[in-house]
Short mmCIF file of C-alpha atoms and ligand atoms in Angstrom, two decimals:
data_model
loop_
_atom_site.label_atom_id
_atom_site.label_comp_id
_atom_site.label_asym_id
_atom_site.label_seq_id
_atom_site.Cartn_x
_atom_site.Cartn_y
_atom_site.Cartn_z
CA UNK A 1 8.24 50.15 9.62
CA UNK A 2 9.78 47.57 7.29
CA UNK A 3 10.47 48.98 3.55
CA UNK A 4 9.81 46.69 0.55
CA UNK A 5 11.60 47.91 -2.08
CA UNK A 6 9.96 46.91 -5.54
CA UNK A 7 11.58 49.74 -7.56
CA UNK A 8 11.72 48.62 -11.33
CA UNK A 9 15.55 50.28 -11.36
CA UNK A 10 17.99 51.09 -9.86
CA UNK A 11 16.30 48.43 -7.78
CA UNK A 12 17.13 46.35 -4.90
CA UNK A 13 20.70 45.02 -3.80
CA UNK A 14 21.05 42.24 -1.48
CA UNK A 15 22.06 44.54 1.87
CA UNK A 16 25.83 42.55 2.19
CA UNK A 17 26.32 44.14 -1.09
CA UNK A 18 25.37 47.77 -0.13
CA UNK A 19 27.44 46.94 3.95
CA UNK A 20 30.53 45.69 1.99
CA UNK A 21 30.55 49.03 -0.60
CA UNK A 22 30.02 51.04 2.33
CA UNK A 23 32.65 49.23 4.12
CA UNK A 24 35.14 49.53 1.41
CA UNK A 25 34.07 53.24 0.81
CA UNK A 26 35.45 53.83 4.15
CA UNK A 27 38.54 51.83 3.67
CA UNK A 28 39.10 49.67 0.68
CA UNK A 29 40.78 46.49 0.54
CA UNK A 30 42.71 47.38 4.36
CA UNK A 31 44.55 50.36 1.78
CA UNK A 32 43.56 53.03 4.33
CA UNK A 33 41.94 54.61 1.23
CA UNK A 34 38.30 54.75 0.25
CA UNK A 35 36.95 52.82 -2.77
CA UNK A 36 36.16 56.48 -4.16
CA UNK A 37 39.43 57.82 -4.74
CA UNK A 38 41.67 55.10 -5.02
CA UNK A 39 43.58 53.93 -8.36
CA UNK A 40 41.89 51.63 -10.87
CA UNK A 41 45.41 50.69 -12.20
CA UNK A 42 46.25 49.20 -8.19
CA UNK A 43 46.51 45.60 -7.69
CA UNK A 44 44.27 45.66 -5.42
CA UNK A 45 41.49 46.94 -7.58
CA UNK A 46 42.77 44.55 -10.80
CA UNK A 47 41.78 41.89 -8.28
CA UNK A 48 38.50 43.41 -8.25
CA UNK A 49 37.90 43.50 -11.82
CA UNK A 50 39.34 39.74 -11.83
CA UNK A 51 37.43 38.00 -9.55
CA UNK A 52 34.10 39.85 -10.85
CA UNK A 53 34.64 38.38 -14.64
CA UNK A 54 35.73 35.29 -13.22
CA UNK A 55 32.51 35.19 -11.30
CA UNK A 56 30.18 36.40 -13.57
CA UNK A 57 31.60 33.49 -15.74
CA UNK A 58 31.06 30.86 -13.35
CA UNK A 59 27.88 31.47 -11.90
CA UNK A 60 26.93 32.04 -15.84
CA UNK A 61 28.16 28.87 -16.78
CA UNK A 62 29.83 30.69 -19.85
CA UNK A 63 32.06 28.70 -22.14
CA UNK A 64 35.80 29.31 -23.67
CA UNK A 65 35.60 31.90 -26.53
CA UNK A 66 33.74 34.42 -24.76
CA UNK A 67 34.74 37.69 -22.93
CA UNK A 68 32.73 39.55 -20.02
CA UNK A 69 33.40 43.38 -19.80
CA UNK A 70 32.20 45.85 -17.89
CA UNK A 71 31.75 49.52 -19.76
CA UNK A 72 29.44 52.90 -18.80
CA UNK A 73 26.84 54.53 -20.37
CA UNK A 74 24.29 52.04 -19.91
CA UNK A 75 22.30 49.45 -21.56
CA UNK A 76 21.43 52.62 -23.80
CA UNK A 77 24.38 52.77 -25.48
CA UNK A 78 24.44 49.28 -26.64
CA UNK A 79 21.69 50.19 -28.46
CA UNK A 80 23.94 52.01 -31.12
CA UNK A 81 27.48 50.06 -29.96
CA UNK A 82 25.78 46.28 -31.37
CA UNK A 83 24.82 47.57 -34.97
CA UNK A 84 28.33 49.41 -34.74
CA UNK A 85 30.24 46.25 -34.24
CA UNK A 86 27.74 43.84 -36.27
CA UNK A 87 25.22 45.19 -38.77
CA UNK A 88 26.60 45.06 -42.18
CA UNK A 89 23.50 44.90 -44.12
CA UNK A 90 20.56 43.74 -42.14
CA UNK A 91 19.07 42.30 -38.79
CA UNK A 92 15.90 41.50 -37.14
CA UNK A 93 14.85 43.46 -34.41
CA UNK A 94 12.11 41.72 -32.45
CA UNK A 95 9.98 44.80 -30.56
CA UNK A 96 8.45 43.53 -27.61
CA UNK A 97 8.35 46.98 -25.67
CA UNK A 98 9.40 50.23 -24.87
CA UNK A 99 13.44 49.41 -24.53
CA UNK A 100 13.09 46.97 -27.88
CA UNK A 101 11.69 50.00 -29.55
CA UNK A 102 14.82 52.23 -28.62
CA UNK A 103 17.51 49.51 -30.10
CA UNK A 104 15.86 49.15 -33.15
CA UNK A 105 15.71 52.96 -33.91
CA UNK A 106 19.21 53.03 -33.14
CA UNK A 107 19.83 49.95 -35.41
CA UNK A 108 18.60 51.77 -38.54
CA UNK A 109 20.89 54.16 -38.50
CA UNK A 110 23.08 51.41 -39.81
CA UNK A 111 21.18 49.40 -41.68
CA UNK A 112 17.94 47.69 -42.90
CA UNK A 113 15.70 46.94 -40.04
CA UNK A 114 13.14 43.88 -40.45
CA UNK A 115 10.88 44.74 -37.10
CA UNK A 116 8.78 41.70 -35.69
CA UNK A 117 6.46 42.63 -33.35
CA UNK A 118 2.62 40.93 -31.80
CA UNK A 119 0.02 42.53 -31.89
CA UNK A 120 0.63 44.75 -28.63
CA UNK A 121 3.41 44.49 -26.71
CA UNK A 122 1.39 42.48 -23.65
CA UNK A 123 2.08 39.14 -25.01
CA UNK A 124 5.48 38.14 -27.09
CA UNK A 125 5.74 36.93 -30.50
CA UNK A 126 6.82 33.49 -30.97
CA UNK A 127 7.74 30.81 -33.74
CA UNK A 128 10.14 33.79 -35.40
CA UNK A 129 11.23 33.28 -38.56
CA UNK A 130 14.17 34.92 -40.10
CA UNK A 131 16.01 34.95 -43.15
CA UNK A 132 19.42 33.32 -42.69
CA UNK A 133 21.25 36.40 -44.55
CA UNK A 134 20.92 38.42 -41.67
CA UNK A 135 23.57 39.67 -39.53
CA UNK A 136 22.12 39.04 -36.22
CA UNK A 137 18.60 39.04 -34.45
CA UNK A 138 18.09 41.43 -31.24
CA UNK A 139 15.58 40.27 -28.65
CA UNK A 140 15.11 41.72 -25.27
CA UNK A 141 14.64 38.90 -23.23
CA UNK A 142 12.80 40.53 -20.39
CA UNK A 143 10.79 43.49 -21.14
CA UNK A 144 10.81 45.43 -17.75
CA UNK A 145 8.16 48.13 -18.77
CA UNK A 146 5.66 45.59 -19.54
CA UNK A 147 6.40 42.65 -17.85
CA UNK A 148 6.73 40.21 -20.34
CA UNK A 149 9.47 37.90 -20.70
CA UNK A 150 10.94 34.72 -22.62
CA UNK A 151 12.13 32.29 -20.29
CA UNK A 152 13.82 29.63 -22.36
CA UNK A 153 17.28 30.28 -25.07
CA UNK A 154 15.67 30.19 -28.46
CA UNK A 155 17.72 29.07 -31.81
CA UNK A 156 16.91 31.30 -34.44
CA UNK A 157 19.52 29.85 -36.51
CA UNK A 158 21.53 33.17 -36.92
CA UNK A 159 23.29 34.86 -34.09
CA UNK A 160 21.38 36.14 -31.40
CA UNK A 161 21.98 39.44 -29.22
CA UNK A 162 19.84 40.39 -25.67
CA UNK A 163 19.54 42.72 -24.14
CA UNK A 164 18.96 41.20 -20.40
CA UNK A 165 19.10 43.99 -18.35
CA UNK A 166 16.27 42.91 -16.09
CA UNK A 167 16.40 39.59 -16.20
CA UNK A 168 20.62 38.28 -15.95
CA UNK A 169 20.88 36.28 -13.63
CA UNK A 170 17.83 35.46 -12.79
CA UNK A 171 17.71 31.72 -14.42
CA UNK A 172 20.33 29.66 -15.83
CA UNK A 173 21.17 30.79 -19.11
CA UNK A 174 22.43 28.72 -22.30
CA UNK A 175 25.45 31.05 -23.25
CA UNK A 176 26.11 29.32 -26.36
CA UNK A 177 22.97 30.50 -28.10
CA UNK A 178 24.26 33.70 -27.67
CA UNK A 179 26.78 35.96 -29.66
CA UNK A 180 26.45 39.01 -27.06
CA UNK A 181 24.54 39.19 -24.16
CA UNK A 182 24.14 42.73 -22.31
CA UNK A 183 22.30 44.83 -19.92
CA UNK A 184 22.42 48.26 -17.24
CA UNK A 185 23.63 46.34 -14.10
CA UNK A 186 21.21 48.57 -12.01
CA UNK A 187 18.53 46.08 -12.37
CA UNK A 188 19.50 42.61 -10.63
CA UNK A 189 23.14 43.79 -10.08
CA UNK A 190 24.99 46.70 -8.89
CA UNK A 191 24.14 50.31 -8.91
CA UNK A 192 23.49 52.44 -11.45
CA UNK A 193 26.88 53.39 -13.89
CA UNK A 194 28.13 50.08 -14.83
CA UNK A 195 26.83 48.18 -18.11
CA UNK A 196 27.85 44.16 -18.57
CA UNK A 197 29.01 42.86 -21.93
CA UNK A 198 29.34 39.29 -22.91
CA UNK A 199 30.46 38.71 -26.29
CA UNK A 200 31.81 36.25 -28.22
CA UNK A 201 35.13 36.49 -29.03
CA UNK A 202 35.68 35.53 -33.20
CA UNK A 203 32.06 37.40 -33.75
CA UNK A 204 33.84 40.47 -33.42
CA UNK A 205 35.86 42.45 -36.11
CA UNK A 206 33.77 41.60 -39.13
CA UNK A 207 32.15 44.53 -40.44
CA UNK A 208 33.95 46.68 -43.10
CA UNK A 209 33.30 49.74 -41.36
CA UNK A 210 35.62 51.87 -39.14
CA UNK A 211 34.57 51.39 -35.52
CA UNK A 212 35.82 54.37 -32.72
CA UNK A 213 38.16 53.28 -30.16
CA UNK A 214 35.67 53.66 -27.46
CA UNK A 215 32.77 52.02 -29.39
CA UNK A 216 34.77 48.75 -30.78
CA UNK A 217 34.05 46.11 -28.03
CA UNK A 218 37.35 45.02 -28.83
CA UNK A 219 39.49 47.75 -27.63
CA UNK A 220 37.80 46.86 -23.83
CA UNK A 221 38.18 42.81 -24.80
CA UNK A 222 41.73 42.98 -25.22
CA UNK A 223 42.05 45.31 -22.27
CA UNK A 224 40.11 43.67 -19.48
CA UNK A 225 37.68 46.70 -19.25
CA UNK A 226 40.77 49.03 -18.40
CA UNK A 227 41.39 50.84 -21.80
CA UNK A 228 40.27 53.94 -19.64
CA UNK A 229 38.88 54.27 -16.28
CA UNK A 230 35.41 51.81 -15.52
CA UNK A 231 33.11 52.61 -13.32
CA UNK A 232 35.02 51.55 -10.36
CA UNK A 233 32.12 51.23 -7.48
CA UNK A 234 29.46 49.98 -9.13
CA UNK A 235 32.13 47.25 -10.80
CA UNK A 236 32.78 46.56 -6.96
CA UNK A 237 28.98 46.32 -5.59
CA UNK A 238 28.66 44.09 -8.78
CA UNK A 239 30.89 41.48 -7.22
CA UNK A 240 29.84 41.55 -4.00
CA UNK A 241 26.35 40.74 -5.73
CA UNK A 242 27.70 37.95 -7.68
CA UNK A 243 29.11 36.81 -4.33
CA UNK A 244 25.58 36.74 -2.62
CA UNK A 245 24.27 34.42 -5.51
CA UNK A 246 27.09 32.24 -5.34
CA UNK A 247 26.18 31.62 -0.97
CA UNK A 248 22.81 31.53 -2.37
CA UNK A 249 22.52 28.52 -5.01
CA UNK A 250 23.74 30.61 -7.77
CA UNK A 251 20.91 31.13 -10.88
CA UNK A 252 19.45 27.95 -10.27
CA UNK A 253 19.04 28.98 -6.63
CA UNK A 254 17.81 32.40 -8.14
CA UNK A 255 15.01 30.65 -10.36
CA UNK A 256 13.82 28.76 -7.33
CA UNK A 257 13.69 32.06 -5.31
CA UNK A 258 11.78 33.95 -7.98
CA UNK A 259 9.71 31.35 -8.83
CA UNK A 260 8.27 31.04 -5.76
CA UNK A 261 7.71 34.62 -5.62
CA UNK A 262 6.39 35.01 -8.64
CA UNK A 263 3.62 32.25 -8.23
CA UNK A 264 2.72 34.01 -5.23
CA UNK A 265 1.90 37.35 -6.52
CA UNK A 266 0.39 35.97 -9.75
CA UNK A 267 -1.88 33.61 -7.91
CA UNK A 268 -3.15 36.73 -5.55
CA UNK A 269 -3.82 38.76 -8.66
CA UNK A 270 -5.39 36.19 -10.25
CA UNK A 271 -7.97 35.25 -6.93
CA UNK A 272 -8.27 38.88 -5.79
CA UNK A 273 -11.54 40.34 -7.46
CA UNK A 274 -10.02 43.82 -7.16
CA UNK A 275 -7.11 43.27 -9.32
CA UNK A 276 -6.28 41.65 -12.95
CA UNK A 277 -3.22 41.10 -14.84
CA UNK A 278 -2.39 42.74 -18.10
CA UNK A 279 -0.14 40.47 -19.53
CA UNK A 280 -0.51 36.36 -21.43
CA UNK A 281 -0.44 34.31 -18.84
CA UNK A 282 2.59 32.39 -20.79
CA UNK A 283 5.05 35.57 -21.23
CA UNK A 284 4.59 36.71 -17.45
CA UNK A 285 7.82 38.18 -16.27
CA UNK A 286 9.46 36.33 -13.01
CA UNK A 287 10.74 39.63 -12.46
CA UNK A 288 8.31 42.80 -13.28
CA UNK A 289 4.75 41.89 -11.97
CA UNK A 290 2.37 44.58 -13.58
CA UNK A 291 -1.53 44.66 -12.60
CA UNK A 292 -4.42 46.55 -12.84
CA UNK A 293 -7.88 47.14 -11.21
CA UNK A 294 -10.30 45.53 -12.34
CA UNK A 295 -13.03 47.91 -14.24
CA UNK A 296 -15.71 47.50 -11.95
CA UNK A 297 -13.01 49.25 -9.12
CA UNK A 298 -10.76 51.59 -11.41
CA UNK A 299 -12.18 54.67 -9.41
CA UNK A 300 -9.70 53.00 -6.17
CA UNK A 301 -6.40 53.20 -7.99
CA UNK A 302 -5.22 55.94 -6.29
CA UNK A 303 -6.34 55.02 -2.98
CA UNK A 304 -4.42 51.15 -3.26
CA UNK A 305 -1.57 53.51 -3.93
CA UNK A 306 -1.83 55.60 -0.68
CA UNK A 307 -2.96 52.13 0.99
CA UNK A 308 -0.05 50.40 0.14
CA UNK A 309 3.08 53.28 0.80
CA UNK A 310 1.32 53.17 4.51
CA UNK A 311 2.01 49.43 4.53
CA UNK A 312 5.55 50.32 3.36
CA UNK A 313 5.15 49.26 -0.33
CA UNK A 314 7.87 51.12 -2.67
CA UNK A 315 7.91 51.59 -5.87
CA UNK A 316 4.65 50.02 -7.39
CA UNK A 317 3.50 52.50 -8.93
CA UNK A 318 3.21 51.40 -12.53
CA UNK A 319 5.63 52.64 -15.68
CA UNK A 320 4.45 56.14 -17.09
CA UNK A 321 3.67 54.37 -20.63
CA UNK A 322 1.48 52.00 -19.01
CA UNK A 323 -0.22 52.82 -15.59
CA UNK A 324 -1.36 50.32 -13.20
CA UNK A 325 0.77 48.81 -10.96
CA UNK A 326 4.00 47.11 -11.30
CA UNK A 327 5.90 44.99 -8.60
CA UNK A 328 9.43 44.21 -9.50
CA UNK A 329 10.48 41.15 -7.58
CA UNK A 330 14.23 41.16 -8.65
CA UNK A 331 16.53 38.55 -7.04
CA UNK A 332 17.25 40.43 -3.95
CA UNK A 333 13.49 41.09 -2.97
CA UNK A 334 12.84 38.50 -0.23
CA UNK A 335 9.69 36.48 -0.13
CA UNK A 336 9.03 37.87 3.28
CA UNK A 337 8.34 41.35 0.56
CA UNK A 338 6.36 39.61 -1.65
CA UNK A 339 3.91 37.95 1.20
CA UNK A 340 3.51 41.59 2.36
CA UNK A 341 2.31 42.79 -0.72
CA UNK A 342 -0.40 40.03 -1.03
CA UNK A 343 -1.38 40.63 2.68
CA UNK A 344 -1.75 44.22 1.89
CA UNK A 345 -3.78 43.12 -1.61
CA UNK A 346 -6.07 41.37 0.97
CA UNK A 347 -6.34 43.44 3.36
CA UNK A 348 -7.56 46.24 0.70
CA UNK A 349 -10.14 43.55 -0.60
CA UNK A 350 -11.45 43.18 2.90
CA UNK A 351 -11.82 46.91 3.34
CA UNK A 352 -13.78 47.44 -0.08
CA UNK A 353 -15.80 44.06 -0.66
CA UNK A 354 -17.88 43.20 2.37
C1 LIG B 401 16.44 49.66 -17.81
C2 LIG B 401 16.56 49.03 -19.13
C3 LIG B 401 17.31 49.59 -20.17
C4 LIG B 401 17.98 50.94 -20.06
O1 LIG B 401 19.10 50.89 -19.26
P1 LIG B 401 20.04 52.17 -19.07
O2 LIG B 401 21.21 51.55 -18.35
O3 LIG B 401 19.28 53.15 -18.24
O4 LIG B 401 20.41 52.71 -20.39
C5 LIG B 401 17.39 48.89 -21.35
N1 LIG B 401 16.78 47.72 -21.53
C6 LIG B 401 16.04 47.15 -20.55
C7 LIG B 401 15.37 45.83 -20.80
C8 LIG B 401 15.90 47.78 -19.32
O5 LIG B 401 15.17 47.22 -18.35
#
């Protein structure tokens, strides 16, 4: 039976992206040598790390000034690296969820904190102010735990850092609204190990602070990502990725794709009397789908959950924090997945509500 993989992370990879790792941890780049145990410093890899910046720019659309770099430790470290390299006094931190809440407790460690947050984290806060004396504003544009998400490039009038781990990608994007852009690549991109930076260039280098080699985005600016060893297979997974989008409309071809997915599942939840949706109907995520049972059939939550792993549903099982259910439809999730899902969503219906 067919698997549909809706893990919120690691998550899906289009398959020519998993064939062509394998492929090249057999033999990489016709060296005779795998992937696994060849040299980062080779030309052959360089090319690697070449084309996937040169990619990730093109398919992003990004603009002179800016640098793309690819580092480890995950999104989780940016956390503490962004107030390293930019809070000199103060920023905004706007906590929509449970990953928000983990970069601005990192943030204080550095500075003054102003936290915006709604009332709960199912629907997002909007009109922002902020004072123009701050350093920078964090947002996290879509909030995987939850499944909120904002879908446009806001001006806040100061510079603006995201964390888009779960949502690059996934839409066109207005780089220039943007002073650094980042996210775990085991979302919508490669596996697990490799984080992606976009920064731009003449933000950096202007707090008064000493900065560790290893933590100062500029050490791995100035040194394409090679000041010490990257993480050299997920960096190559990444660009076979970036490839797929590019033979597949590239973001705009991405938005279409997860659009149409999206509207599917939502509409399903939305007519299916067994299910709701937790989130404001505005800030639904293209990418994280979370649902619930409606009161009135709570007592079969654990039974959809049996129901659906027999259909061959993976991974739907909500977030810890939050319960429930929670499809994520990342790019690589066909709609052929997504139709299976809301024929299994029916076909519980039919079995419960005669
Ligand atoms: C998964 C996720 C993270 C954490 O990523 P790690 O690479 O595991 O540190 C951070 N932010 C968001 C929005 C995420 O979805």
């Amino acid at each position: 039976m067919k698997k549909h993989n809706f893990y919120a992370g690691p998550s899906i990879l289009p398959q020519v992206a998993i064939d062509e790792t394998i492929n090249a941890l057999k033999d990489f780049a016709g060296t005779g040598i795998s992937l696994a145990s060849i040299s980062h410093r080779t030309p052959q890899f360089d090319d690697v790390m070449n084309e996937a910046v040169s990619l990730f720019k093109e398919l992003l659309n990004i603009p002179e000034g800016y640098s793309v770099i690819f580092l480890g430790g995950g999104a989780s470290s940016q956390f503490a690296m962004i107030p390293f390299n930019f809070m000199r006094k103060k920023a905004v931190y706007v906590n929509t969820g449970t990953w928000a809440t983990k970069a601005l407790k990192e943030a204080k460690m550095f500075g003054d904190v102003v936290e915006v947050k709604s009332k709960d984290f199912f629907s997002l806060p909007k009109n922002i102010e902020v004072d123009k004396d701050v350093d920078y504003i964090h947002i996290t544009t879509n909030n995987t735990i939850y499944g909120t998400e904002y879908k446009e490039d806001l001006d806040y009038g100061v510079p603006v850092i995201a964390d888009m781990s779960s949502d690059i990608f996934s839409r066109p994007i207005d780089i220039s609204k943007y002073t650094l852009i980042y996210g775990g690549a085991q979302k919508n991109l490669a596996p697990s190990g490799v984080t992606f930076v976009i920064v731009k260039d003449d933000a950096l280098g202007k707090v008064d602070h000493k900065i560790p080699t290893m933590f100062n985005y500029a050490t791995h600016t100035s040194k394409n990502s090679m000041f010490n060893t990257p993480p050299v297979i997920p960096v190559f997974t990444a660009l076979q990725t970036l490839k797929w989008i590019k033979a597949n409309g590239g973001v705009e071809g991405m938005l279409k794709r997860n659009n149409e997915k999206a509207d599917k599942i939502y509409a399903e939840i939305e007519r299916n009397p067994i299910f709701k949706g937790t989130v404001a109907v505005e800030d639904r995520s293209i990418m994280n789908v979370c649902f619930i049972m409606e009161d009135k059939y709570k007592d079969l939550e654990v039974e959809f959950q049996k129901f659906s792993a027999e259909k061959g549903m993976i991974g739907i099982k909500g977030h810890r924090s939050v319960g429930g259910f929670r499809a994520s439809i990342y790019n690589a999730l066909d709609i052929e997945s997504v139709d299976a899902l809301v024929k299994t969503m029916q076909d519980f219906e039919k079995e419960h509500i005669k």
